[in-house]
Coordinates of C-alpha atoms and ligand atoms in Angstrom, one line a residue:
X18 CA 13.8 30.7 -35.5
X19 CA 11.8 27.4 -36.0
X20 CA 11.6 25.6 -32.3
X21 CA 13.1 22.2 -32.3
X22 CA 10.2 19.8 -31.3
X23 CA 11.5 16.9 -29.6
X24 CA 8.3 17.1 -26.9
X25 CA 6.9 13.5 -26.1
X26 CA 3.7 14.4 -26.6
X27 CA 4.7 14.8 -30.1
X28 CA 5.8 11.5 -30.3
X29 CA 9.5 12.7 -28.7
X30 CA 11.5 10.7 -26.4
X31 CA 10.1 11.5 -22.6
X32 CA 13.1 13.3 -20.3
X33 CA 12.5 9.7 -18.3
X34 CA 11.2 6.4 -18.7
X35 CA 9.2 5.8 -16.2
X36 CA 6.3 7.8 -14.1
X37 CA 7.4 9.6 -11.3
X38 CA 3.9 10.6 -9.3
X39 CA 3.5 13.8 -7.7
X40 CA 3.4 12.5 -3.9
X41 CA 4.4 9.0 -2.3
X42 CA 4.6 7.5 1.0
X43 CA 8.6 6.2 2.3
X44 CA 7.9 3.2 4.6
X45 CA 11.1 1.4 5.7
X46 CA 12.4 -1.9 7.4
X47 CA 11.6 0.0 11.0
X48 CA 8.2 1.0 10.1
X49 CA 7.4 -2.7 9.3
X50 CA 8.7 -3.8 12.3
X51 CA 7.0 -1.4 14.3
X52 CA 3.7 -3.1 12.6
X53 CA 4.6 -6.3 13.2
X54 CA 4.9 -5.8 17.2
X55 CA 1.8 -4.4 17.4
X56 CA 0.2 -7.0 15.2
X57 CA 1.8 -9.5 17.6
X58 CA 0.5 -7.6 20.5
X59 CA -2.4 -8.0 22.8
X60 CA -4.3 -4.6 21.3
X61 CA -4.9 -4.2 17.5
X62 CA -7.1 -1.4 18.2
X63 CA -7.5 1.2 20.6
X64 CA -4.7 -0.2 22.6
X65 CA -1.6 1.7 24.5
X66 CA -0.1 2.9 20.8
X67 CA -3.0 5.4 20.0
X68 CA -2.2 7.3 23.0
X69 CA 1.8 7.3 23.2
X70 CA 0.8 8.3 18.8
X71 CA -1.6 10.9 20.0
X72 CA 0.8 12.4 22.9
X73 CA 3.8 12.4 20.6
X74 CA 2.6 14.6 18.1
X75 CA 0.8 17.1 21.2
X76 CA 4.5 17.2 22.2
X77 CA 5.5 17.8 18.9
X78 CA 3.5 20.6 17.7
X79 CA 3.1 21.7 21.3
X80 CA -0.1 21.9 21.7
X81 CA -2.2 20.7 25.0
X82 CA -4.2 17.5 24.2
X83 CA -4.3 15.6 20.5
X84 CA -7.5 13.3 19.3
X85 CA -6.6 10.3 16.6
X86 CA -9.3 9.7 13.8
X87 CA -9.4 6.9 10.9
X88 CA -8.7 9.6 8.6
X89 CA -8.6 13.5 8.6
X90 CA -12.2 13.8 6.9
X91 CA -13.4 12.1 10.2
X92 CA -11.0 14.5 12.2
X93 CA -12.5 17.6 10.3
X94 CA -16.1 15.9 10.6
X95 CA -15.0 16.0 14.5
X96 CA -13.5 19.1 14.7
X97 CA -17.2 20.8 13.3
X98 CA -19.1 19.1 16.2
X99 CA -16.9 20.2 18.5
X100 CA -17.2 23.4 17.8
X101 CA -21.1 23.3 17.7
X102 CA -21.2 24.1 14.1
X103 CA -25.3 23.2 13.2
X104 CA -28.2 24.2 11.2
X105 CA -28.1 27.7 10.4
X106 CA -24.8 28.1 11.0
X107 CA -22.2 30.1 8.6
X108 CA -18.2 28.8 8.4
X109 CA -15.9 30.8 6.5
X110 CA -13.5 28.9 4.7
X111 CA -11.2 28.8 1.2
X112 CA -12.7 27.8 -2.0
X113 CA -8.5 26.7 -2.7
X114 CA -8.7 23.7 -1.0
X115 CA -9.7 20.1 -1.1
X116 CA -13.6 19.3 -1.1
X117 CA -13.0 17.9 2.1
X118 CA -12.3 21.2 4.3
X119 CA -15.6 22.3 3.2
X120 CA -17.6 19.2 3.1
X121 CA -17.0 18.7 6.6
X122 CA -18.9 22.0 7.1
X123 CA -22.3 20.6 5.3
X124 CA -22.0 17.0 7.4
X125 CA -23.4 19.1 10.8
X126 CA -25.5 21.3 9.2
X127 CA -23.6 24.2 8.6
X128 CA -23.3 26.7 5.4
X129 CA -20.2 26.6 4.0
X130 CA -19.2 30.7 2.8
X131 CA -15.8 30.8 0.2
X132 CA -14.0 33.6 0.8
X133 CA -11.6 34.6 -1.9
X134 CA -7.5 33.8 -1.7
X135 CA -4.5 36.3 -1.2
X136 CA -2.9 35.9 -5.5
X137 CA 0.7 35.4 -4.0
X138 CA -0.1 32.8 -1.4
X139 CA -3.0 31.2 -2.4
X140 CA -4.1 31.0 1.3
X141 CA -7.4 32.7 2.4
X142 CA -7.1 36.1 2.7
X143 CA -8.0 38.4 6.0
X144 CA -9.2 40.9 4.0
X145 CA -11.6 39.1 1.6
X146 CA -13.4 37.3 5.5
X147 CA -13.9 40.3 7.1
X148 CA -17.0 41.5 4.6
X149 CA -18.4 37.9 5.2
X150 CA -18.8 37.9 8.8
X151 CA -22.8 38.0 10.0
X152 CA -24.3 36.9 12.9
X153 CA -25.0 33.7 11.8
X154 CA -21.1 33.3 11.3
X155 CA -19.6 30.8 13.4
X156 CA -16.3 29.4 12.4
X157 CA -12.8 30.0 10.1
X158 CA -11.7 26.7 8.6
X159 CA -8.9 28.0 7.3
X160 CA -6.5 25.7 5.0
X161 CA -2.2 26.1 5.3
X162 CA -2.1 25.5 1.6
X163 CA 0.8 23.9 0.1
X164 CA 2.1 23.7 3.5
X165 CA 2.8 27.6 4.3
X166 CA 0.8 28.8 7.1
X167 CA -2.5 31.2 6.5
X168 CA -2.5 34.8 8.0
X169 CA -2.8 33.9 12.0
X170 CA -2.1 36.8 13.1
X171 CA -4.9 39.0 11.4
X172 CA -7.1 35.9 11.4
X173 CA -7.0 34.9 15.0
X174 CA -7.5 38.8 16.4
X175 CA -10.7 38.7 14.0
X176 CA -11.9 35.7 15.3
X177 CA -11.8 36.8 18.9
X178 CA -13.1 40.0 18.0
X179 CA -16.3 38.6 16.5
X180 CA -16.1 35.6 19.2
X181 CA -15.6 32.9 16.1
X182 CA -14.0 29.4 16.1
X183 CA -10.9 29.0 14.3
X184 CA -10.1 25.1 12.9
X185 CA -7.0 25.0 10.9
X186 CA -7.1 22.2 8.2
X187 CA -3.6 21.7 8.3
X188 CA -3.7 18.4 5.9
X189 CA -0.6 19.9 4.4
X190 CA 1.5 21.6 7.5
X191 CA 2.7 18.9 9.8
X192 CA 6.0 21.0 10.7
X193 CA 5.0 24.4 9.5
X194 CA 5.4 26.8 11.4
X195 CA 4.2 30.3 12.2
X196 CA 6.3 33.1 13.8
X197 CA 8.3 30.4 15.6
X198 CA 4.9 28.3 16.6
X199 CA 4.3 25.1 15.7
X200 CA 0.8 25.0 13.1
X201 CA -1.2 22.6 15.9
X202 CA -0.4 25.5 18.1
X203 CA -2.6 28.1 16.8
X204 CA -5.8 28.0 16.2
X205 CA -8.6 26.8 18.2
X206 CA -8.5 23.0 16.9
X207 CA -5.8 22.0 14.0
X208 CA -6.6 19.0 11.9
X209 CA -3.3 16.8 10.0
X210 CA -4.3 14.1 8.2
X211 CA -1.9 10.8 7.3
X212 CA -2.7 10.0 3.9
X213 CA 0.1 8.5 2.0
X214 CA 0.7 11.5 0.1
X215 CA 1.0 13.8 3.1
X216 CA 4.3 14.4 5.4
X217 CA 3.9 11.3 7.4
X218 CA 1.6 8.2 6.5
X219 CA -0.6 6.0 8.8
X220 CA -2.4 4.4 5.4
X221 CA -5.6 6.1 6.2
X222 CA -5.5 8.4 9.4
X223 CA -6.0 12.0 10.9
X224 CA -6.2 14.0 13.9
X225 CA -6.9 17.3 15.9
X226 CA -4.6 18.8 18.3
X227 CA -6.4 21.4 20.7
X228 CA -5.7 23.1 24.1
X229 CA -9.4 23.3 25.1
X230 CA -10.6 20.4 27.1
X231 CA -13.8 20.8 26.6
X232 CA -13.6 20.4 22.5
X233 CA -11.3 17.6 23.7
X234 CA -14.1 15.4 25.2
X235 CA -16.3 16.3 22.7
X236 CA -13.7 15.0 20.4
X237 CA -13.2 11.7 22.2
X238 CA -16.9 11.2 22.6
X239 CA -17.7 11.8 18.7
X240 CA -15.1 9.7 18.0
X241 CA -16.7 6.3 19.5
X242 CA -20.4 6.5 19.1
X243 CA -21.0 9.2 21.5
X244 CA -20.6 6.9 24.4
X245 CA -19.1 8.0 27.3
X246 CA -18.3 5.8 30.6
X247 CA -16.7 8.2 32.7
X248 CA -18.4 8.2 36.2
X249 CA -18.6 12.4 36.1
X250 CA -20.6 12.5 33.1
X251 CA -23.4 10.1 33.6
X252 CA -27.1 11.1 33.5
X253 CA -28.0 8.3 35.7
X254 CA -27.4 6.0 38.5
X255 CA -24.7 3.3 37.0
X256 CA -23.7 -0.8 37.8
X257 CA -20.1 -1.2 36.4
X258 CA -20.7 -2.2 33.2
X259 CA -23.3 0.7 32.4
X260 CA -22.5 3.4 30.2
X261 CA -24.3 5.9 28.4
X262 CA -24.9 7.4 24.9
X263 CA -25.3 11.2 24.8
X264 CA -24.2 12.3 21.3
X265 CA -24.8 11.2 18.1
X266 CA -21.3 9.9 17.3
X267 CA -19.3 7.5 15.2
X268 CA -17.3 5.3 15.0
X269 CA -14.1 7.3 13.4
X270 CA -10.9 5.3 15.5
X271 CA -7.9 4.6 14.1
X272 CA -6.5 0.8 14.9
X273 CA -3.0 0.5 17.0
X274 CA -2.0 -1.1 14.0
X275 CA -2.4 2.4 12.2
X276 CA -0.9 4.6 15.2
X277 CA 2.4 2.1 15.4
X278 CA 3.2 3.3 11.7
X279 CA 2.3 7.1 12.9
X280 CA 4.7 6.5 15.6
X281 CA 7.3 5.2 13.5
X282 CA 7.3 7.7 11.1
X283 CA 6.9 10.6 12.8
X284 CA 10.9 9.4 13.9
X285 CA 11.2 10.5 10.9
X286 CA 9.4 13.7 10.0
X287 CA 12.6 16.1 10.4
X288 CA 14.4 14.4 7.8
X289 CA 11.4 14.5 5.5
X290 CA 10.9 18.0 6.5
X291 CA 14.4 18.7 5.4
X292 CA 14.6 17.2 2.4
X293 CA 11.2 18.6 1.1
X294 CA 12.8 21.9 2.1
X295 CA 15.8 21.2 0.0
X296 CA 14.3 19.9 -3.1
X297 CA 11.8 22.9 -3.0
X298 CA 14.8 25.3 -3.1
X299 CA 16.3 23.2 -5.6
X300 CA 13.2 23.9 -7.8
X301 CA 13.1 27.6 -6.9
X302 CA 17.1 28.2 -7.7
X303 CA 16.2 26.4 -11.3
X304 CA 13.4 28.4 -12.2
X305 CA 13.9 31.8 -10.8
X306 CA 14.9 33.0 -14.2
X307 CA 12.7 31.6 -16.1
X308 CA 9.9 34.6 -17.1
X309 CA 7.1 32.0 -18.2
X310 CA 6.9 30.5 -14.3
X311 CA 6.4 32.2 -11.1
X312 CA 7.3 30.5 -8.4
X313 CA 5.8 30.2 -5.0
X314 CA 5.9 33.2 -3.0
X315 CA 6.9 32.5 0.5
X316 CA 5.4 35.2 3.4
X317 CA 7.9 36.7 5.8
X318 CA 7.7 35.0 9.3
X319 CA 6.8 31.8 8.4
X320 CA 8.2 28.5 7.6
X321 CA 6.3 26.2 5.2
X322 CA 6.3 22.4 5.6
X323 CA 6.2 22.0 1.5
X324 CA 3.7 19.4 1.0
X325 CA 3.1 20.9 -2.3
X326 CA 5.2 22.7 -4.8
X327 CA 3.6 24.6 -7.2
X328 CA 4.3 26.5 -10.1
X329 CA 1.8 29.4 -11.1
X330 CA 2.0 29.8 -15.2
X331 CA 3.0 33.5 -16.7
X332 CA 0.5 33.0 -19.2
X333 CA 1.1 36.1 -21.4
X334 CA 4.3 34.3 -22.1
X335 CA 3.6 31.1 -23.4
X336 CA 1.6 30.0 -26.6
X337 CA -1.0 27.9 -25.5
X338 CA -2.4 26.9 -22.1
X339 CA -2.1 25.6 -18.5
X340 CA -3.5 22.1 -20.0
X341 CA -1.7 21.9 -22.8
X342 CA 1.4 22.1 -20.8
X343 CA 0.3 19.8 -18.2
X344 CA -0.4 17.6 -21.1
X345 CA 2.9 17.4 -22.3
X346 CA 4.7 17.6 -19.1
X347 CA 2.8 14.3 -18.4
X348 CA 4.0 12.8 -21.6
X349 CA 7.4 13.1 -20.6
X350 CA 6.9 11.0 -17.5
X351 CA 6.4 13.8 -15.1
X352 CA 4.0 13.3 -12.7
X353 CA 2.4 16.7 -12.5
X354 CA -1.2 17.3 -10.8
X355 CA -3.9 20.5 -10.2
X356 CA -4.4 21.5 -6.7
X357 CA -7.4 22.6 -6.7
X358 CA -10.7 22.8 -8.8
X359 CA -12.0 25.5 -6.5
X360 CA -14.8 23.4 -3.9
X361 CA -17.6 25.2 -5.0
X362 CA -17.4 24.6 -8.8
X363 CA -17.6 20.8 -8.4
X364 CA -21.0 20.0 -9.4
X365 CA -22.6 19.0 -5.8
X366 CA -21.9 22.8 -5.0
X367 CA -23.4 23.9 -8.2
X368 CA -26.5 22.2 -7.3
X369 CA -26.5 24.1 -3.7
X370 CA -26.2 27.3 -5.6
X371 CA -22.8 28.3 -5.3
X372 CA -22.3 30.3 -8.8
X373 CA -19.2 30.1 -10.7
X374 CA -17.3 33.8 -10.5
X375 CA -17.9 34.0 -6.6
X376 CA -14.0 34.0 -6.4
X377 CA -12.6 35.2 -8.8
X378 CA -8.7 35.1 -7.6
X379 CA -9.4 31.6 -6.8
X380 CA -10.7 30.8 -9.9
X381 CA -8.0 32.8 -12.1
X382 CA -5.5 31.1 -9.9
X383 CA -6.6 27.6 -10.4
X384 CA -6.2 28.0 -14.9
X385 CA -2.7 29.1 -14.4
X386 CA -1.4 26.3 -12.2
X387 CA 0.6 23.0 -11.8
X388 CA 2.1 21.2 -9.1
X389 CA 5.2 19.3 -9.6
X390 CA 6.2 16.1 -7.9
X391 CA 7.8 16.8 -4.5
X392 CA 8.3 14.2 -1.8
X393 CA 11.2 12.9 0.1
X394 CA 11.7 9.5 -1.6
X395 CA 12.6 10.8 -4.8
X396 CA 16.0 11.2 -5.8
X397 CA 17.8 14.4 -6.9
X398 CA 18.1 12.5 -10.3
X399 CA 14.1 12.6 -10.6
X400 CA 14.8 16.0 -9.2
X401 CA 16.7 16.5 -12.3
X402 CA 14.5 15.1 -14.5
X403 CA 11.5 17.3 -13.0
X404 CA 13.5 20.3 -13.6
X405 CA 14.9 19.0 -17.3
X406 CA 10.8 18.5 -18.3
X407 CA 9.6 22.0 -17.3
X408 CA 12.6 23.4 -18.8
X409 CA 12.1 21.3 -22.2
X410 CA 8.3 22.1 -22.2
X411 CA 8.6 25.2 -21.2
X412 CA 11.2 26.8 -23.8
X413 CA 9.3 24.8 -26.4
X414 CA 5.6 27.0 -25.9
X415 CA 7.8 30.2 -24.7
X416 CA 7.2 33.1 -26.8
X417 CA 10.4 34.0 -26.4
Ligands
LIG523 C1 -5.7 15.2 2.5 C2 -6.5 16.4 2.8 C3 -7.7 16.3 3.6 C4 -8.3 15.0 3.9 O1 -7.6 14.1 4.6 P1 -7.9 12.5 4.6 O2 -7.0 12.0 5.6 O3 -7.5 12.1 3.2 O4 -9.3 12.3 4.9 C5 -8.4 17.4 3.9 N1 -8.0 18.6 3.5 C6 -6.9 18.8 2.8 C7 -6.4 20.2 2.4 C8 -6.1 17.7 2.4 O5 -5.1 17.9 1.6

């Protein structure tokens, strides 16, 4: 039976007129007011908000102490210092990821090592680290991709076993959690980042929770310049308005201005949380019988936060490719992306040495996927629409 082609990209009408993006912020009357004050305030920066911002979301995920940054790369750049990570020094992390996991690893020093992913979570996988650990190994970064948490449990016992430093980039996983813990509870240092896409936005913005004080004056410290003026920690004799540089820092602060949006949208967080959750069921309940998708495998024992949705392409039924479809589902006004080109294939890695084929999983994973728009904002008509586009390109290359 001839297929009926009605596909945009073939000069069809698109399932919708207009673009609906993968990922967008929700900022409200409230938020804007909460801006406002502070703007009308005595701090802009560095004021009383970044500390009731950074306590709120220690209370949240319940973890001890919590550092703001201007943005999670600085918070990751952070966490790496912290955690001593220099010259020499190995860190284990996912090649499934976004450059900036791993990048953070190079900006002290260190040698960034991919370990390959587990095929049904896409997370780094226990198994795959273990072979990798030398004693020039260091660190985990590990990455709760899409939002559902890695493998703590194996990952945190091999870590204290080897004596090794775990920092979670949990970019995605604000709200995820892990055998009834809060991700920011887990591992050594956890890094959440407040880019507009991500669960809740501060325009640019990021930070680590941890429950070691020490990485938590390191984090402070690195985070303005490496000054410090507290009385304890002074090499020399002081006059009041003496302070000292010890550490080469930077200056990676967010502004008041920033953490008064943080605070005024992490009011909100369980009702995003909730209706990410929702639609993503929505978009598993429409697909599950679908042969030509497989749909994202959720572990036992854990509770993603759904940053990402993504659909993983049954290749051997379908007539032409991952881009192809992504081409067309793009046509019809649907906002689909790739997470991720796997780190170490973008070019700068290339140059280091990293050689295509050094993860293969990762690399077989990343051909066969697409993520779908997925944020609290959109309606369950765009839901709809999302849905009615995979379905219509989908059927259309099916070989069925
Ligand atoms: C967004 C993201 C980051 C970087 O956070 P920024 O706040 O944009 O600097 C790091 N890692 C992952 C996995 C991310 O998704």
């Amino acid at each position: 039976m001839k297929k009926n082609d009605n596909l945009a990209l073939h000069g069809g009408k698109p399932v919708r007129d207009s673009y609906l993006p993968y990922g967008r912020q929700w900022i409200d009357e409230e938020d804007i007011k909460a801006v406002t004050n502070v703007l009308k305030s005595d701090f802009i920066t560095t004021g009383p908000t970044i500390s009731q911002f950074e306590k709120e979301v220690a209370e949240f995920v319940g973890s001890k102490y919590a550092v703001a940054f201007s943005s999670g790369t600085a918070a990751l750049h952070a966490a790496c210092f912290a955690a001593g990570i220099k010259d020499n020094d190995e860190v284990i992390t996912t090649p499934m990821t976004f450059a900036a996991s791993s990048n953070c690893i190079l900006y002290t020093g260190g040698s960034p090592v991919f370990a390959d992913i587990n095929p049904q979570t896409y997370n780094i996988s226990p198994e795959a680290i273990k072979p990798l650990i030398n004693e020039k190994t260091k660190a985990i970064i590990t990455v709760d991709f899409t939002g559902q948490p890695a493998e703590y449990d194996e990952i945190m016992s091999l870590a204290q076993k080897q004596g090794l430093i775990v920092i979670d980039d949990a970019a995605h996983a604000l709200g995820a959690t892990y055998k009834e813990k809060y991700i920011g509870s887990i591992a050594d240092m956890t890094m959440f980042s407040f880019h507009p896409v991500k669960h809740i936005t501060t325009g640019e913005g990021g930070m680590i929770t941890t429950d070691n004080e020490l990485y938590y004056e390191k984090l402070l410290e690195f985070r303005s310049h490496g000054i410090t003026r507290d009385p304890h920690k002074l090499q020399n004799f002081h006059e009041p308005w003496y302070y000292e540089m010890q550490e080469l820092g930077f200056n990676y602060r967010m502004t008041d201005i920033q953490a008064s949006l943080g605070l005024s949208q992490l009011k909100k967080l369980k009702t995003f949380l909730t209706k990410r959750r929702e639609y993503a069921t929505k978009y598993n309940n429409a697909f599950k019988n679908m042969n030509e998708i497989i749909t994202p495998f959720q572990k036992q024992g854990s509770n993603s936060s759904w940053h990402l949705y993504i659909l993983r392409l049954n290749v051997h039924k379908l007539k032409t490719n991952r881009n192809e479809i992504f081409k067309a589902l793009q046509k019809e006004n649907i906002g689909v992306n790739v997470h991720y080109i796997p780190v170490y294939l973008h070019p700068f890695y290339q140059q280091m040495g990293y050689k295509k084929g050094l993860c293969p999983r990762a690399e077989s994973v990343y051909q066969e996927i697409i993520t779908l728009p997925l944020f609290p904002k959109m309606s369950v008509e765009d839901l709809n629409d999302v849905i009615a586009g995979v379905q219509k390109v989908i059927s259309y290359y099916s070989i069925y």
